[in-house]
Short mmCIF file of C-alpha atoms in Angstrom, two decimals:
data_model
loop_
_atom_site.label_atom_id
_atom_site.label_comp_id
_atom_site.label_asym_id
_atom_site.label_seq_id
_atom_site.Cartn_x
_atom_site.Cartn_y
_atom_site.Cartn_z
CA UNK X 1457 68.34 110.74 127.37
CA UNK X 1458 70.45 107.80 126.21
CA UNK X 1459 71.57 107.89 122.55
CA UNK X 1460 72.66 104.23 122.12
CA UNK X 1461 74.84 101.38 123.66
CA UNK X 1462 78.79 102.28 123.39
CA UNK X 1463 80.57 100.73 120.96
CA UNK X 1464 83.24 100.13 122.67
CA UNK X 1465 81.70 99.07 126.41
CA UNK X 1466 78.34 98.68 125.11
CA UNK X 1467 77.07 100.25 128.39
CA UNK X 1468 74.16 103.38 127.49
CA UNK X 1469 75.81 106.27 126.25
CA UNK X 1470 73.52 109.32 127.55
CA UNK X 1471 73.50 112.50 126.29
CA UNK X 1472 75.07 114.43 129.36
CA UNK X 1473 78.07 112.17 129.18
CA UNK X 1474 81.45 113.07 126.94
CA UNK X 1475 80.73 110.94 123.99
CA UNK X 1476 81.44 111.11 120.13
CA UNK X 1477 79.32 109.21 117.37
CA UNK X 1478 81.45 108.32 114.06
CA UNK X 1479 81.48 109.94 110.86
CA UNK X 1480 81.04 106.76 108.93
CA UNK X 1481 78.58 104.38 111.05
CA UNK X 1482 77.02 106.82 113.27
CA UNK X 1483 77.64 104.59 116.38
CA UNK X 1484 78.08 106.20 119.90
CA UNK X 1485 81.29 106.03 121.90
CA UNK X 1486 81.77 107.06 125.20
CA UNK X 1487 85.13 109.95 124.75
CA UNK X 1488 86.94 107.51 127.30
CA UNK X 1489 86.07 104.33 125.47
CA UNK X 1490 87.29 106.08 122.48
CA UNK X 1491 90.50 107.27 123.79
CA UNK X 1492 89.57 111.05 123.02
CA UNK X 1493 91.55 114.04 124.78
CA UNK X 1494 89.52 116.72 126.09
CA UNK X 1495 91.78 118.84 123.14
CA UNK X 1496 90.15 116.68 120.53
CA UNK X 1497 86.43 116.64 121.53
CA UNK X 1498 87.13 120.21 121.44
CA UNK X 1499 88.45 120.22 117.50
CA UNK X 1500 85.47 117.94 116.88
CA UNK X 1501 83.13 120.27 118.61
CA UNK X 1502 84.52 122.97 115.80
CA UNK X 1503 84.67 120.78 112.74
CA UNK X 1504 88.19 120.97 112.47
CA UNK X 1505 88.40 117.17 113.12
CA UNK X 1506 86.46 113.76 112.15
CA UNK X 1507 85.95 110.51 114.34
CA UNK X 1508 85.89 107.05 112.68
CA UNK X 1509 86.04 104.41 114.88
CA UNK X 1510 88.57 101.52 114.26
CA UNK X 1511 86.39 99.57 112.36
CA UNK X 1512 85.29 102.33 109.91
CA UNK X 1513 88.66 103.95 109.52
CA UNK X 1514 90.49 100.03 108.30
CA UNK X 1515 87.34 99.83 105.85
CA UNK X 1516 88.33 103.38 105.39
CA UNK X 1517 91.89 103.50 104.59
CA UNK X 1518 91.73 101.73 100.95
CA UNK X 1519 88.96 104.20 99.88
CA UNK X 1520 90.81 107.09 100.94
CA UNK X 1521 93.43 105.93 98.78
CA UNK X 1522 91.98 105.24 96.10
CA UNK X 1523 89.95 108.95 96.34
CA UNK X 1524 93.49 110.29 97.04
CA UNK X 1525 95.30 108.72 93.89
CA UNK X 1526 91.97 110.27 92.19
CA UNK X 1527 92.83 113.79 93.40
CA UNK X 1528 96.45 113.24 92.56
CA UNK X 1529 95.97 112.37 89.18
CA UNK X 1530 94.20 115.31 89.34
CA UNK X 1531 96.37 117.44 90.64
CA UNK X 1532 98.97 116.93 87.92
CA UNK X 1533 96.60 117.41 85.32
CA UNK X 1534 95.28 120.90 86.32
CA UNK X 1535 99.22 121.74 87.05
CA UNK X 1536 100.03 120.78 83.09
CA UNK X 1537 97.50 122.85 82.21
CA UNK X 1538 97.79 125.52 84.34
CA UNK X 1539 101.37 126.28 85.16
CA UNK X 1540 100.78 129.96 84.97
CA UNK X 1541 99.49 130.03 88.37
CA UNK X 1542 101.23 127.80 90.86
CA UNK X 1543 99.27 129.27 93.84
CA UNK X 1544 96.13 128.33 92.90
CA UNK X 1545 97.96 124.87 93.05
CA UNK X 1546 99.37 125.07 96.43
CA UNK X 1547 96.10 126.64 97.66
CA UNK X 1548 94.15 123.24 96.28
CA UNK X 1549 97.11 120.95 98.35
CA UNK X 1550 96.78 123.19 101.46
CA UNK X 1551 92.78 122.35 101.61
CA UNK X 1552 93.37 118.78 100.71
CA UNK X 1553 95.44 118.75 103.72
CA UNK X 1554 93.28 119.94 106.39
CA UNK X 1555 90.29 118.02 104.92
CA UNK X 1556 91.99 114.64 105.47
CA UNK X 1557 92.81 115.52 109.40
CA UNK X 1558 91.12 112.67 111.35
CA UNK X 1559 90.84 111.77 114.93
CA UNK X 1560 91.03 107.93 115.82
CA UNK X 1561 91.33 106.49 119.09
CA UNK X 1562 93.20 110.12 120.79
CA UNK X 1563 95.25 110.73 118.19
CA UNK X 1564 95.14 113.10 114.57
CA UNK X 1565 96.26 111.18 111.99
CA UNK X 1566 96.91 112.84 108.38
#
C-alpha cells in the first residue's frame, strides 16, 4: 500500500518501507530521505520523540518561541505566587523539557 510521494525524493513511500510522516504537515518521508537513525524511529515509535520536517520546523521555530516566552511568563508568575512549594515548580520545568524533544533530520534537538 503506498501512503504518498516522499517529500524528500518524491518516489512512493509504501507502507512496508521505514518511513515517518510529520507532526505538522502530515507528509511522508522515507527514514533515509529523512536522515532518521534506526534509534530514533524507535523513540518515535514510543512517543518519546516528534518529526517535523525542515520546512515545518523553520515555520516552527518562531511559534515555539513565542509559546515558550508564554510559558515563561508563566512560570514566574505561578513561582511569585507559589514559593511555598518549589517542587511543584521544578516538576512543571522537567515536563516542559521532555515535551519540547524533537527529531529533525537524525538528530534530537531541545
Amino acid at each position: 500500500m503506498v501512503l504518498s510521494a516522499c517529500g524528500t525524493c518524491e518516489e512512493n513511500v509504501a507502507s512496508r518501507q521505514k518511513a515517518v510522516a510529520c507532526e505538522k504537515c502530515m507528509v511522508w518521508f522515507h527514514a533515509t530521505c529523512a536522515g532518521m537513525k534506526d534509534a530514533n524511529m524507535k523513540a518515535l515509535q514510543f512517543d518519546l520523540l516528534v518529526f517535523l520536517c525542515r520546512r515545518c520546523l523553520n515555520r516552527s521555530i518562531g511559534e515555539w518561541s513565542n509559546e515558550d516566552n508564554d510559558k515563561e511568563t508563566k512560570s514566574v508568575q505561578q513561582q511569585s505566587t507559589q514559593t511555598e512549594n518549589p517542587k511543584k515548580e521544578a516538576e512543571v520545568q522537567t515536563e516542559k523539557n521532555e515535551d519540547q524533544q524533537v527529531v529533525e533530520v537524525g538528530r534530537v534537538v531541545n
